[in-house]
XYZ file of N, CA and C in Angstrom:
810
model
N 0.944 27.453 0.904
C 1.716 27.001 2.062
C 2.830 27.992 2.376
N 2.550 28.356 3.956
C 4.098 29.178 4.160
C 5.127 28.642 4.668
N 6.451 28.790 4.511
C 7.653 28.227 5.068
C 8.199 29.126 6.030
N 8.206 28.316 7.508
C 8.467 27.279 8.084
C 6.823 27.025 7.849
N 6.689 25.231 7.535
C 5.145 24.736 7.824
C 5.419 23.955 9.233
N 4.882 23.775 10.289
C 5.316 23.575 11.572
C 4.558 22.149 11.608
N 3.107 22.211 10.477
C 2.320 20.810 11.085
C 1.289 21.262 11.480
N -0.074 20.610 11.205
C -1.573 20.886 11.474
C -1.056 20.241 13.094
N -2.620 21.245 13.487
C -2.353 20.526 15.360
C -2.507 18.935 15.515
N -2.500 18.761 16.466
C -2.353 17.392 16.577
C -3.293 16.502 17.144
N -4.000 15.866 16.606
C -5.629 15.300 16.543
C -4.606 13.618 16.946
N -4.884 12.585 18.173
C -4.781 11.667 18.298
C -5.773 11.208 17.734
N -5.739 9.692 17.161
C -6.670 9.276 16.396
C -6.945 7.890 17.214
N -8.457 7.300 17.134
C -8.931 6.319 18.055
C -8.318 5.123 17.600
N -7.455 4.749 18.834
C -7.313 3.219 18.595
C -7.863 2.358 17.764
N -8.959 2.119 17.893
C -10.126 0.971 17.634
C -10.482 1.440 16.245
N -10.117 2.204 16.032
C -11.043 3.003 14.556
C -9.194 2.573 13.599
N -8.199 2.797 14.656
C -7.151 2.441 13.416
C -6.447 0.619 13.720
N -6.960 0.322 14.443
C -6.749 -1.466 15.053
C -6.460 -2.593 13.610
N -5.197 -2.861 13.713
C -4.904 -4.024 12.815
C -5.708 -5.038 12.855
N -5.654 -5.683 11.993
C -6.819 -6.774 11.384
C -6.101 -8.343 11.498
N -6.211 -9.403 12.211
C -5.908 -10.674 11.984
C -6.595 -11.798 11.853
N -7.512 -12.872 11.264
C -8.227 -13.546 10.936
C -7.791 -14.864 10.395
N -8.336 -16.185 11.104
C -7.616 -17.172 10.268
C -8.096 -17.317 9.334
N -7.864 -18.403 8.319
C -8.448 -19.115 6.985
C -9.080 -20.150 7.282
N -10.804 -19.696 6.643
C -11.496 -20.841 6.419
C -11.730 -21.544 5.441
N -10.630 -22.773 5.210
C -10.258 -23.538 4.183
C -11.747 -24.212 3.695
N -13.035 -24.094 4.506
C -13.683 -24.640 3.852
C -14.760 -23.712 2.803
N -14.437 -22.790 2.747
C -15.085 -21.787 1.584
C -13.806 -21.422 0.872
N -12.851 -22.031 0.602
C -11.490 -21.952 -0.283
C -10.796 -23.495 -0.663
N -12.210 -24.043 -0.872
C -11.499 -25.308 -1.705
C -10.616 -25.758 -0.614
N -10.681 -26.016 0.401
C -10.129 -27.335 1.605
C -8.660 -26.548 1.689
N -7.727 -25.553 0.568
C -6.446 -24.741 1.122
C -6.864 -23.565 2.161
N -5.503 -23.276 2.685
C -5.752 -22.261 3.708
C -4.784 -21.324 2.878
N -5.550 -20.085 2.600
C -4.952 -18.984 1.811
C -4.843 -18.028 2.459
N -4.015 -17.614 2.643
C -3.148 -15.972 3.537
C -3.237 -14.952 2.655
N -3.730 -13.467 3.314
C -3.744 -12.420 2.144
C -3.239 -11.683 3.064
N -1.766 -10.554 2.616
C -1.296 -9.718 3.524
C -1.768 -8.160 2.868
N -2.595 -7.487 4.241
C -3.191 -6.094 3.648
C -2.702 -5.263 3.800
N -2.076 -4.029 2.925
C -1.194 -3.273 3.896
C -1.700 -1.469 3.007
N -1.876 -0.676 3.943
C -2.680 0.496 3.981
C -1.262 1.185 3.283
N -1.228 2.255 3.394
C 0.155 3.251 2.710
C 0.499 4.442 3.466
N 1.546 5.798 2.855
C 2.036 6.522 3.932
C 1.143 7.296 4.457
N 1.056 7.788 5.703
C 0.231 8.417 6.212
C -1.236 8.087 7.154
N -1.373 6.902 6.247
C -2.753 6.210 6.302
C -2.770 5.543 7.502
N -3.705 4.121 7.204
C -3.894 3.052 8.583
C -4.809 2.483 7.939
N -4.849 1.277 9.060
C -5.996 0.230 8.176
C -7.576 0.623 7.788
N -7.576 1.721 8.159
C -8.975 2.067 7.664
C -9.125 2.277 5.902
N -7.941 2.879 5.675
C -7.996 2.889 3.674
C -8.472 1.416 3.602
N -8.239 0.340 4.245
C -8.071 -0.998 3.690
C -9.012 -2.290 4.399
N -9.715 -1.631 5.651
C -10.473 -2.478 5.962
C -11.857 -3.145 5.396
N -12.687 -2.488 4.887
C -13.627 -2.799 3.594
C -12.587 -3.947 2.588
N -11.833 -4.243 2.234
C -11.177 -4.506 1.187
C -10.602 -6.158 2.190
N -10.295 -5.596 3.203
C -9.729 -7.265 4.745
C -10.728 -7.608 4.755
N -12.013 -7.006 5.597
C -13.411 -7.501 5.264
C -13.624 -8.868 4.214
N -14.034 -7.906 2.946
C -14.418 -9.006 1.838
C -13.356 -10.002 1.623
N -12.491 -9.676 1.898
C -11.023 -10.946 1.715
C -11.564 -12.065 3.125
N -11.758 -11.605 4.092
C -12.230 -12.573 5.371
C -13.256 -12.928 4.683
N -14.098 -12.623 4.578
C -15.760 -13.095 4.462
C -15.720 -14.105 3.426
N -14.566 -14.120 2.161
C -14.189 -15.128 1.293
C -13.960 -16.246 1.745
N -13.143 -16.249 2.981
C -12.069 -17.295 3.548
C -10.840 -17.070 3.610
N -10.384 -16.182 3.448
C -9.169 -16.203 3.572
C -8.464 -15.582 4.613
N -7.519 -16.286 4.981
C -6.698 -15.572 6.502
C -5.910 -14.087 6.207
N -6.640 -13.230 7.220
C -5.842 -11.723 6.483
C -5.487 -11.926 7.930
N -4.032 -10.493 7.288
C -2.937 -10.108 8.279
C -2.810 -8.595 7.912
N -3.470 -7.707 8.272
C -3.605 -6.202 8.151
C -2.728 -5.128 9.281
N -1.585 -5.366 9.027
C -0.873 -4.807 10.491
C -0.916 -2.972 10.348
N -0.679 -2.630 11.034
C -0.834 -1.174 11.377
C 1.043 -0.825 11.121
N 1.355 -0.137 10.333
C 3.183 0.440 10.425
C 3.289 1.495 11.239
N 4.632 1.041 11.747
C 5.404 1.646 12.525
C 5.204 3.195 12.073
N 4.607 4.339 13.445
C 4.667 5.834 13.259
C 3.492 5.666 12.685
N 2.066 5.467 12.364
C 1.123 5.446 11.478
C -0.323 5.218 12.763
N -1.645 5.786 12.425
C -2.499 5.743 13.542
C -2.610 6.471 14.694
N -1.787 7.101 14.863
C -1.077 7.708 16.358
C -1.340 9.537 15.986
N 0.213 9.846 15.840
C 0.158 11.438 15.937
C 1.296 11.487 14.135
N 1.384 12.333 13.668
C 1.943 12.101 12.587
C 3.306 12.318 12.771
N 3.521 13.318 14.279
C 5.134 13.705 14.780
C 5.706 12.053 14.686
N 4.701 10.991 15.147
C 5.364 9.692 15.313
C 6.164 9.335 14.295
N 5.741 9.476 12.673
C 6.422 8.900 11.769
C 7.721 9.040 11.572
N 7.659 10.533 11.931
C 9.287 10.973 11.900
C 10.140 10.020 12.565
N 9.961 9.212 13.438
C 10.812 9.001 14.497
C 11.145 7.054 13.690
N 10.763 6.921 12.582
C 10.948 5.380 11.958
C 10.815 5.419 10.354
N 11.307 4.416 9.893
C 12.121 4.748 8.623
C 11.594 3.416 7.901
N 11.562 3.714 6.258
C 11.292 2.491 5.555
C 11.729 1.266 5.973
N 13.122 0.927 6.860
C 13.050 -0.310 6.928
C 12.453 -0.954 7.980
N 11.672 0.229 8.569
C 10.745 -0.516 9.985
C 9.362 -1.126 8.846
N 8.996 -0.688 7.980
C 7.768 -0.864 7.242
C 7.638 -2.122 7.046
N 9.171 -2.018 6.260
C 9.489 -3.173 5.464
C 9.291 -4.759 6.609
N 10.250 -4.432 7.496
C 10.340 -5.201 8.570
C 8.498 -5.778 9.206
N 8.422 -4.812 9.144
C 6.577 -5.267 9.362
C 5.901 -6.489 9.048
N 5.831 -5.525 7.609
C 5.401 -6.372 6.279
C 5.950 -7.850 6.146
N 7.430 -7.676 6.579
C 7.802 -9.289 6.672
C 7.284 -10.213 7.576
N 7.190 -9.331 8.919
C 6.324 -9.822 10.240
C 5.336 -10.774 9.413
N 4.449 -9.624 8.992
C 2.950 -10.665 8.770
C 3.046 -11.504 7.544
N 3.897 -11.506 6.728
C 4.027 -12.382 5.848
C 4.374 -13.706 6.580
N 5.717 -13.740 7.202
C 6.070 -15.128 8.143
C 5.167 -15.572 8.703
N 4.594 -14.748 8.878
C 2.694 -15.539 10.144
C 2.262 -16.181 9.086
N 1.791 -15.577 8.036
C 0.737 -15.871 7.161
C 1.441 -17.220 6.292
N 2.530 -17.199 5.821
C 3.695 -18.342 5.337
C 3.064 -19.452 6.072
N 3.627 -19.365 7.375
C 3.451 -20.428 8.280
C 2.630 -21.515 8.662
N 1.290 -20.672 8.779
C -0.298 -20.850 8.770
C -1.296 -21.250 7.781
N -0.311 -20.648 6.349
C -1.423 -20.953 5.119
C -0.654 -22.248 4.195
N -1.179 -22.634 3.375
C -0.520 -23.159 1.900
C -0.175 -22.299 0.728
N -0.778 -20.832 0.833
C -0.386 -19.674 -0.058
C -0.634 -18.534 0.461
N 0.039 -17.583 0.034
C 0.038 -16.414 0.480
C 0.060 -15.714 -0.690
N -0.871 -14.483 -0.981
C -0.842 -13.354 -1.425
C -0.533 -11.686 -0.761
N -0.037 -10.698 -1.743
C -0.003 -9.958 -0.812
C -0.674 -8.784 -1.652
N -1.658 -7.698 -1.175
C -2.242 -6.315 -1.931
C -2.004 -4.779 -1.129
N -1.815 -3.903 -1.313
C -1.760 -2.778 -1.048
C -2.003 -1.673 -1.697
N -2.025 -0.736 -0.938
C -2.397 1.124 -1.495
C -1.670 1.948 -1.448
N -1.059 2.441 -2.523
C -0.106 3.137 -2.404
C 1.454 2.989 -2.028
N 1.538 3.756 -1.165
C 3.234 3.097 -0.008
C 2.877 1.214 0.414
N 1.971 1.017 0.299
C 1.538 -0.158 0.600
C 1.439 -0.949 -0.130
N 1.336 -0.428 -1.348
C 1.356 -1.190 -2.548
C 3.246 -1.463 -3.082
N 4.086 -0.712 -2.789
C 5.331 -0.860 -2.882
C 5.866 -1.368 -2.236
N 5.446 -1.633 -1.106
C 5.964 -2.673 0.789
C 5.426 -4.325 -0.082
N 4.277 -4.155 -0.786
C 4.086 -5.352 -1.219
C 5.203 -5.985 -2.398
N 5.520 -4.703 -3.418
C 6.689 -4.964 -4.066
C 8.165 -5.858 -3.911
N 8.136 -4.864 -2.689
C 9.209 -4.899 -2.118
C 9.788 -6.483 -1.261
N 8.282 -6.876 -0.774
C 8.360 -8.496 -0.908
C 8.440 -9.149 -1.443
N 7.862 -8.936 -2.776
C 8.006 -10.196 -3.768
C 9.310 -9.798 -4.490
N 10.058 -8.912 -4.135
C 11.402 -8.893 -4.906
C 12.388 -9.223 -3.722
N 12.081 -9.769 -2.234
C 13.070 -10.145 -1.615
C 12.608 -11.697 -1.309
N 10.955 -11.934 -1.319
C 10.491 -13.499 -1.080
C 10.559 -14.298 -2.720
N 10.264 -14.071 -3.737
C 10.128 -14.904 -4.957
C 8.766 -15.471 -5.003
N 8.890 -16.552 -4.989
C 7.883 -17.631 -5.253
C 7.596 -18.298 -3.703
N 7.916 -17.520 -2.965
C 7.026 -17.596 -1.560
C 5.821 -16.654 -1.588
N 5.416 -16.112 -2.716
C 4.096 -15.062 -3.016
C 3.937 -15.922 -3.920
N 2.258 -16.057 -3.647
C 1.695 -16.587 -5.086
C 1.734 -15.542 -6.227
N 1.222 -14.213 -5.569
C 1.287 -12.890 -6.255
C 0.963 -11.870 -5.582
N 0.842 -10.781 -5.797
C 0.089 -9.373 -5.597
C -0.349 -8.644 -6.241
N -1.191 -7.942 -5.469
C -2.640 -7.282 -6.231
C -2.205 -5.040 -5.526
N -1.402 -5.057 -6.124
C -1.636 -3.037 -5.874
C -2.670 -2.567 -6.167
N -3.088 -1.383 -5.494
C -3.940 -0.170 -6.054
C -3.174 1.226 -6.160
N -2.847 1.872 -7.004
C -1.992 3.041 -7.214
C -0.948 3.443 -6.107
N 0.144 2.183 -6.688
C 1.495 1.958 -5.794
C 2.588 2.951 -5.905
N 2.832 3.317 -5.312
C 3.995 4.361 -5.286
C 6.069 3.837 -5.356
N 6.232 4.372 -6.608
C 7.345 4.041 -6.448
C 8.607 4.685 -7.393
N 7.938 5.913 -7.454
C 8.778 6.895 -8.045
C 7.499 8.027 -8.444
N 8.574 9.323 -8.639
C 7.451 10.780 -8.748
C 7.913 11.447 -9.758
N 7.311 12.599 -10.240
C 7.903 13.194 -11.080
C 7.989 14.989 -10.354
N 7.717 15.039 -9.158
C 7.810 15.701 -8.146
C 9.301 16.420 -8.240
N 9.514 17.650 -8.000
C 10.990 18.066 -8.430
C 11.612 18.438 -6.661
N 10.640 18.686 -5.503
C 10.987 18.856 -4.560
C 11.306 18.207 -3.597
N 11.249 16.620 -4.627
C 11.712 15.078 -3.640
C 13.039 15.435 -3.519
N 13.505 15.733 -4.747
C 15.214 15.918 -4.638
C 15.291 16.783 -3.467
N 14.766 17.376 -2.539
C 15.236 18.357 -1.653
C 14.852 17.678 -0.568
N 14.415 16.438 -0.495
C 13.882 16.327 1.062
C 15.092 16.210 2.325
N 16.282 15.375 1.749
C 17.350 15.232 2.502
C 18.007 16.576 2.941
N 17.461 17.549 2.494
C 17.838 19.194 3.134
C 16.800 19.587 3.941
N 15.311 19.832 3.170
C 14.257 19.846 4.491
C 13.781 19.528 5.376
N 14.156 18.073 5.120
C 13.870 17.665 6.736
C 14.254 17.991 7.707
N 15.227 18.708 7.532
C 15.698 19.711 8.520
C 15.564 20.547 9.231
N 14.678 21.161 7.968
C 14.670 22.329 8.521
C 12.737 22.407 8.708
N 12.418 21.742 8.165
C 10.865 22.136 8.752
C 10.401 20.280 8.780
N 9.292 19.939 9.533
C 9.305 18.679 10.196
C 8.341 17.897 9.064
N 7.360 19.215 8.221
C 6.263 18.053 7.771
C 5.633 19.369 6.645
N 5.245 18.920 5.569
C 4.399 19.577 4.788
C 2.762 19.235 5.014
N 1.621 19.986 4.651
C 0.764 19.964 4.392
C 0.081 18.348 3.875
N -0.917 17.491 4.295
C -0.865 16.151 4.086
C -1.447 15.494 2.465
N -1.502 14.566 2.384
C -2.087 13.839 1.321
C -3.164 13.206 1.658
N -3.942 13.034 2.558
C -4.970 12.268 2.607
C -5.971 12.531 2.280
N -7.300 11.898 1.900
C -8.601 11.731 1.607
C -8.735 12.333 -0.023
N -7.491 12.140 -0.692
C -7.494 11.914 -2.479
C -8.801 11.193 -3.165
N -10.028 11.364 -2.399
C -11.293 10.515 -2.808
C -12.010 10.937 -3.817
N -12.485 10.497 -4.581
C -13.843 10.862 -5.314
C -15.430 10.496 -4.713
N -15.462 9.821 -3.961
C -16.689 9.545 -3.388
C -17.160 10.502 -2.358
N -18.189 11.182 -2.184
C -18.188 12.228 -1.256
C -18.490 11.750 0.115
N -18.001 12.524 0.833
C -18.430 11.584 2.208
C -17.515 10.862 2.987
N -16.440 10.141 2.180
C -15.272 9.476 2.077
C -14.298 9.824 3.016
N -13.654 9.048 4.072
C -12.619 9.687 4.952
C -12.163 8.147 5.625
N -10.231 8.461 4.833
C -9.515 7.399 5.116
C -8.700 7.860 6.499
N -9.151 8.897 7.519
C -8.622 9.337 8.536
C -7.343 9.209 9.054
N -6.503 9.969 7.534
C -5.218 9.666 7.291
C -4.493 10.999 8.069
N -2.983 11.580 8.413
C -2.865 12.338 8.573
C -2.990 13.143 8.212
N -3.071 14.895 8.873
C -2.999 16.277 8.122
C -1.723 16.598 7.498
N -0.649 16.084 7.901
C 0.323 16.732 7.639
C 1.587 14.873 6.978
N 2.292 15.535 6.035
C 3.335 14.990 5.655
C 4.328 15.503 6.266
N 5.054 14.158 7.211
C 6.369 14.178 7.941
C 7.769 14.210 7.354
N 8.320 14.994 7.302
C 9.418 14.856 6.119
C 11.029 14.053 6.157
N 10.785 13.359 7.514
C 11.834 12.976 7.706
C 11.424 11.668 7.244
N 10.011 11.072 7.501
C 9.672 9.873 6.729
C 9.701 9.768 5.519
N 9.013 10.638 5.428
C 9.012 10.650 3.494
C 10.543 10.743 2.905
N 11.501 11.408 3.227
C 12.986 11.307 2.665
C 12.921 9.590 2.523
N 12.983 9.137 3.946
C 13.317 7.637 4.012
C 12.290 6.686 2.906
N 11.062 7.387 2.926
C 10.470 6.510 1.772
C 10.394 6.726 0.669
N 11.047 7.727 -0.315
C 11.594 8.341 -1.382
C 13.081 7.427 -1.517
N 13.799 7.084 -0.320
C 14.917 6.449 -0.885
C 15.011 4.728 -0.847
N 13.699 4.372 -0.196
C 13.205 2.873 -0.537
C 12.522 2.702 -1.750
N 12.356 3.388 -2.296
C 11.765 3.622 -3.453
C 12.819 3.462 -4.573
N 13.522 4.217 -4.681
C 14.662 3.833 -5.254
C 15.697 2.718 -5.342
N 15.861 2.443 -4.024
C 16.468 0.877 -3.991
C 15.445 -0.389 -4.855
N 13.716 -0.096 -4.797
C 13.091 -0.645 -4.848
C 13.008 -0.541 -6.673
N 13.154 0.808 -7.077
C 13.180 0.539 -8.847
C 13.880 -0.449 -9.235
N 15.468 -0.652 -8.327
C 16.684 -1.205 -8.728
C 16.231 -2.660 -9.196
N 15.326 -2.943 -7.673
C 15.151 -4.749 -7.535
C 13.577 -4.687 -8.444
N 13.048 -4.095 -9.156
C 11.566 -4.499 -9.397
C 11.988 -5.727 -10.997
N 13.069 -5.511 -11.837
C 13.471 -7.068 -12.534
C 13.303 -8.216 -11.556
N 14.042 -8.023 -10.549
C 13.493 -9.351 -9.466
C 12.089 -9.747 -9.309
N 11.263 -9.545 -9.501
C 10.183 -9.617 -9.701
C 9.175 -10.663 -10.709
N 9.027 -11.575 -10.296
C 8.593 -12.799 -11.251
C 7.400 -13.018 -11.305
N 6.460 -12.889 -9.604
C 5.338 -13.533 -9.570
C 4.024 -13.011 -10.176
N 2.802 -12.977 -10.000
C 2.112 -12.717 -10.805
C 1.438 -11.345 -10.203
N 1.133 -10.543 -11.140
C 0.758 -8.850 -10.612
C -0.251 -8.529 -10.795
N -1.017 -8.118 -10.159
C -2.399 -7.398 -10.737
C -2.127 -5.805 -10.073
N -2.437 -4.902 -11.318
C -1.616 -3.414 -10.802
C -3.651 -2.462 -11.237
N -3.674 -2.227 -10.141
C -5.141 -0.984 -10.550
C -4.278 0.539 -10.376
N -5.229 1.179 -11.511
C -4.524 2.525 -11.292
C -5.412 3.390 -12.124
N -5.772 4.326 -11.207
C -6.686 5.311 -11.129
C -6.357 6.482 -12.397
N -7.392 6.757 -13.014
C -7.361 7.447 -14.047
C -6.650 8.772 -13.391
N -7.084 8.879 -12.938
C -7.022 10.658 -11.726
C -6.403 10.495 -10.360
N -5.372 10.602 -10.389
C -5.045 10.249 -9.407
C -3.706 11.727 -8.667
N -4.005 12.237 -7.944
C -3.585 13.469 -7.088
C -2.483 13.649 -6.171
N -1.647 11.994 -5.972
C -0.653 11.902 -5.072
C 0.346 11.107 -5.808
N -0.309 9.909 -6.713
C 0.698 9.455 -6.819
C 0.649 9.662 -9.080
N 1.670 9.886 -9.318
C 1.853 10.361 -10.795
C 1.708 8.924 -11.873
N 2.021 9.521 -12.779
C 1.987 8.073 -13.655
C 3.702 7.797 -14.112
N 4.736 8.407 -13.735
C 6.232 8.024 -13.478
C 5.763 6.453 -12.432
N 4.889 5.914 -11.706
C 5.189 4.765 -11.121
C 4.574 4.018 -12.085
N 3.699 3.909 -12.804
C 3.195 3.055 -13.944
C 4.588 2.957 -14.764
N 5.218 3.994 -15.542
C 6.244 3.677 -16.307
C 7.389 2.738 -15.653
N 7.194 2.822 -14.503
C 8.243 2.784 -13.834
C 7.956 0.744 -13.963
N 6.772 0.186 -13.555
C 6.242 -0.979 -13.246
C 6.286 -1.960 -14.875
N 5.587 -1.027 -15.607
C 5.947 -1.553 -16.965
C 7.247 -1.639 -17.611
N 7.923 -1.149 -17.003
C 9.593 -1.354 -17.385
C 10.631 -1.967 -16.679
N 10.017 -2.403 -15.437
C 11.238 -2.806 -14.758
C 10.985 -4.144 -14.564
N 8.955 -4.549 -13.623
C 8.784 -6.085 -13.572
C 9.496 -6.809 -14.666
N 9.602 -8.344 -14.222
C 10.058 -9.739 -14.901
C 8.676 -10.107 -14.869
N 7.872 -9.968 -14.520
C 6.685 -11.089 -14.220
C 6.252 -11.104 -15.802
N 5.396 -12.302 -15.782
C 4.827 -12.641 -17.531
C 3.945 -12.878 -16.932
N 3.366 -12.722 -15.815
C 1.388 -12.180 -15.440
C 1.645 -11.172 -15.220
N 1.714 -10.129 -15.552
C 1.158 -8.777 -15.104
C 0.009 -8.027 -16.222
N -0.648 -7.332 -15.831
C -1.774 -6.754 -15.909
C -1.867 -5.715 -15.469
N -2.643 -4.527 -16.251
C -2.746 -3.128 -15.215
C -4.279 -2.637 -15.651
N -5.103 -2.431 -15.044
C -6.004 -1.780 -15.169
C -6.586 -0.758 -14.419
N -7.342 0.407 -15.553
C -7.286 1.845 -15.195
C -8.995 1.652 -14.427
N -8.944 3.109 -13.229
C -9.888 2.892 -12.708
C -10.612 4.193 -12.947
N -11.655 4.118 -13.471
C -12.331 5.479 -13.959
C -12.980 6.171 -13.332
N -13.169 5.544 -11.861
C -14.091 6.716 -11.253
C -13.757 6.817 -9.756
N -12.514 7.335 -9.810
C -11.985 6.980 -8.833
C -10.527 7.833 -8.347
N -10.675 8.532 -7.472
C -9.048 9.012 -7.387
C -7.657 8.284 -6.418
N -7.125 8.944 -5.733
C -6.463 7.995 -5.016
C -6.529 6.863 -4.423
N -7.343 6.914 -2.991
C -7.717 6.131 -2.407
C -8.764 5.231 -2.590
N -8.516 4.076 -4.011
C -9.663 4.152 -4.253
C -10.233 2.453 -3.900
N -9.130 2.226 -2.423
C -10.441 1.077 -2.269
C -11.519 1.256 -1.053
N -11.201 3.302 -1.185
C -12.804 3.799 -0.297
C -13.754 4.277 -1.374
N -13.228 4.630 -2.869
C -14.043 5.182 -3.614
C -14.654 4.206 -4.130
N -15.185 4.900 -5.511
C -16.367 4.276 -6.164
C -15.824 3.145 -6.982
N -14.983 2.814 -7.119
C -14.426 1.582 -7.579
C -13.956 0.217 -7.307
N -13.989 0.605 -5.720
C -13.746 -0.154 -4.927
C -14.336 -1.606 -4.826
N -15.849 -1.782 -5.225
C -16.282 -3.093 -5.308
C -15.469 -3.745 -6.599
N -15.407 -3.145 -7.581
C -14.599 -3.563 -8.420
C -13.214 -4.054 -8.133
N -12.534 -3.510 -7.002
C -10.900 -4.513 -6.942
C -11.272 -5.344 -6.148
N -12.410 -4.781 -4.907
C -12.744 -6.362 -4.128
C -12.706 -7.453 -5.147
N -13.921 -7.400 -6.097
C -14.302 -8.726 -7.059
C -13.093 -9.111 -7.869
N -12.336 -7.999 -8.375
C -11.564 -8.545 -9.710
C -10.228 -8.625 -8.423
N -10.099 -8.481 -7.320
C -8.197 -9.064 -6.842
C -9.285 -10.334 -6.132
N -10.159 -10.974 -5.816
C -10.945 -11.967 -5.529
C -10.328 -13.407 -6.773
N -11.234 -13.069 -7.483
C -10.311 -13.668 -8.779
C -9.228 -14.154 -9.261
N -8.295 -12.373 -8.855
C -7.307 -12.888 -8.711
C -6.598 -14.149 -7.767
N -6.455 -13.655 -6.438
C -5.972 -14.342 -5.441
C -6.549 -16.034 -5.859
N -8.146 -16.274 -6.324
C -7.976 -17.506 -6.503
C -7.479 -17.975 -7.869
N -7.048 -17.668 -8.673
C -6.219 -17.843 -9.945
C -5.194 -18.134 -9.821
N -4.009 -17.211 -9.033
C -2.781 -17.410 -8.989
C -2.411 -18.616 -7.702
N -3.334 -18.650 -6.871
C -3.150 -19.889 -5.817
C -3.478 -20.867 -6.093
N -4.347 -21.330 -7.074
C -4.305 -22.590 -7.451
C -3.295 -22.838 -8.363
N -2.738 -21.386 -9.066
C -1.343 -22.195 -10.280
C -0.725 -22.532 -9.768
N -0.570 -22.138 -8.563
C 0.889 -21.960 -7.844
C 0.314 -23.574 -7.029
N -0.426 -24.328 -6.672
C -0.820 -25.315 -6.453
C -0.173 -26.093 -7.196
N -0.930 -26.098 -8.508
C -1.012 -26.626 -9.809
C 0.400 -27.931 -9.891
């Protein structure tokens, strides 16, 4: 990479191919409750990392709420222009829908998406039955994070993170380029977010990729040391790199956060 990096050109990406997901609950293939699952894709991305994954959650019964974040789907210059607490703000959006509408709510994510889910259950409690991550981001061992609050300055976006796949063929039609004025802002939600992860009670199911190319294993240490929860669980995914509810592992978190979601909603019944 040379400095100044200015940003791959700029490829608009199809509406319809990045279109949020909303679906009610059909309480009658979920035991007569209406169960809410909030899906949420990560940085860079869009609901395509995550639609296979809304899919099988609908086809279960359950009411998904897959919103698209603010700066995401579009052009990647967009991200620059909105900040972790628009994410966050989102994420709350479709949770209140899903609250409203269901008798439980769960929430799962990928990556940045998997920490937006965090980040709820350490400001909602026991308004989550639980959540289900796939290699959540929430700290790096990256030495050039410390510099982003200077580069963003001076150059707009590095070289991107997307399509971290092992499956060949595979394309989460994420951006080319990392925006750096976003990423500062989501490097320092991240941090607020280590602070509150003791807040954290409800029940966790954490997947995390043996191999994984974006996000380090500083967020595993990070999860095993900070949650309160007395359900948590982490399991490694072996064939599989980042994105891996497009890779080859992927039927595997469908079935095993399936499980989940009906485990922790009936305790939380109970």
């Amino acid at each position: 990479m040379k400095i100044p990096f200015r940003g791959a050109p700029v490829a608009p990406l199809d509406p319809a191919l990045v279109a949020p997901m909303s679906t009610p609950a059909r309480p009658e293939l979920t035991g007569g409750r209406r169960i809410g699952v909030l899906v949420q894709h990560g940085f860079t991305g869009n609901p395509v990392s995550m639609r296979p994954w809304a899919e099988d959650l609908a086809a279960r019964g359950y009411a998904v709420e897959m919103p698209l974040l603010p700066g995401h789907g579009t052009r990647w210059q967009d991200l620059n222009k909105v900040t972790w607490a628009d994410w966050v703000a989102t994420v709350d959006s479709a949770y209140e829908k899903l609250a409203a509408e269901n008798d439980a709510v769960v929430a799962v994510g990928l990556s940045m998406g998997g920490a937006l889910c965090l980040r709820l259950a350490a400001d909602k409690g026991d308004g989550l039955a639980g959540i289900c991550i796939v290699n959540p981001a929430v700290d790096t061992l990256r030495k050039d994070v410390k510099l982003l609050p200077v580069l963003k300055h001076v150059v707009p976006g590095f070289p991107g993170i997307a399509n971290d796949i092992k499956k060949p063929g595979a394309d989460e039609h994420g951006y080319p380029t990392t925006p750096l004025r976003a990423a500062a802002s989501m490097f320092a939600g991240y941090a607020e977010l280590r602070k509150d992860l003791p807040r954290i009670t409800v029940p966790v199911l954490f997947f995390r990729s043996a191999e994984d190319h974006v996000v380090d294993i500083s967020s595993s240490r990070a999860l095993n040391a900070g949650l309160s929860s007395k359900d948590f669980e982490e399991r490694v995914l072996e064939d599989s790199y980042h994105v891996a509810t497009l890779d080859n592992d992927a039927p595997r978190i469908f079935a095993e956060s399936a499980e989940f979601i009906e485990r922790v909603t009936a305790q939380q019944q109970g």
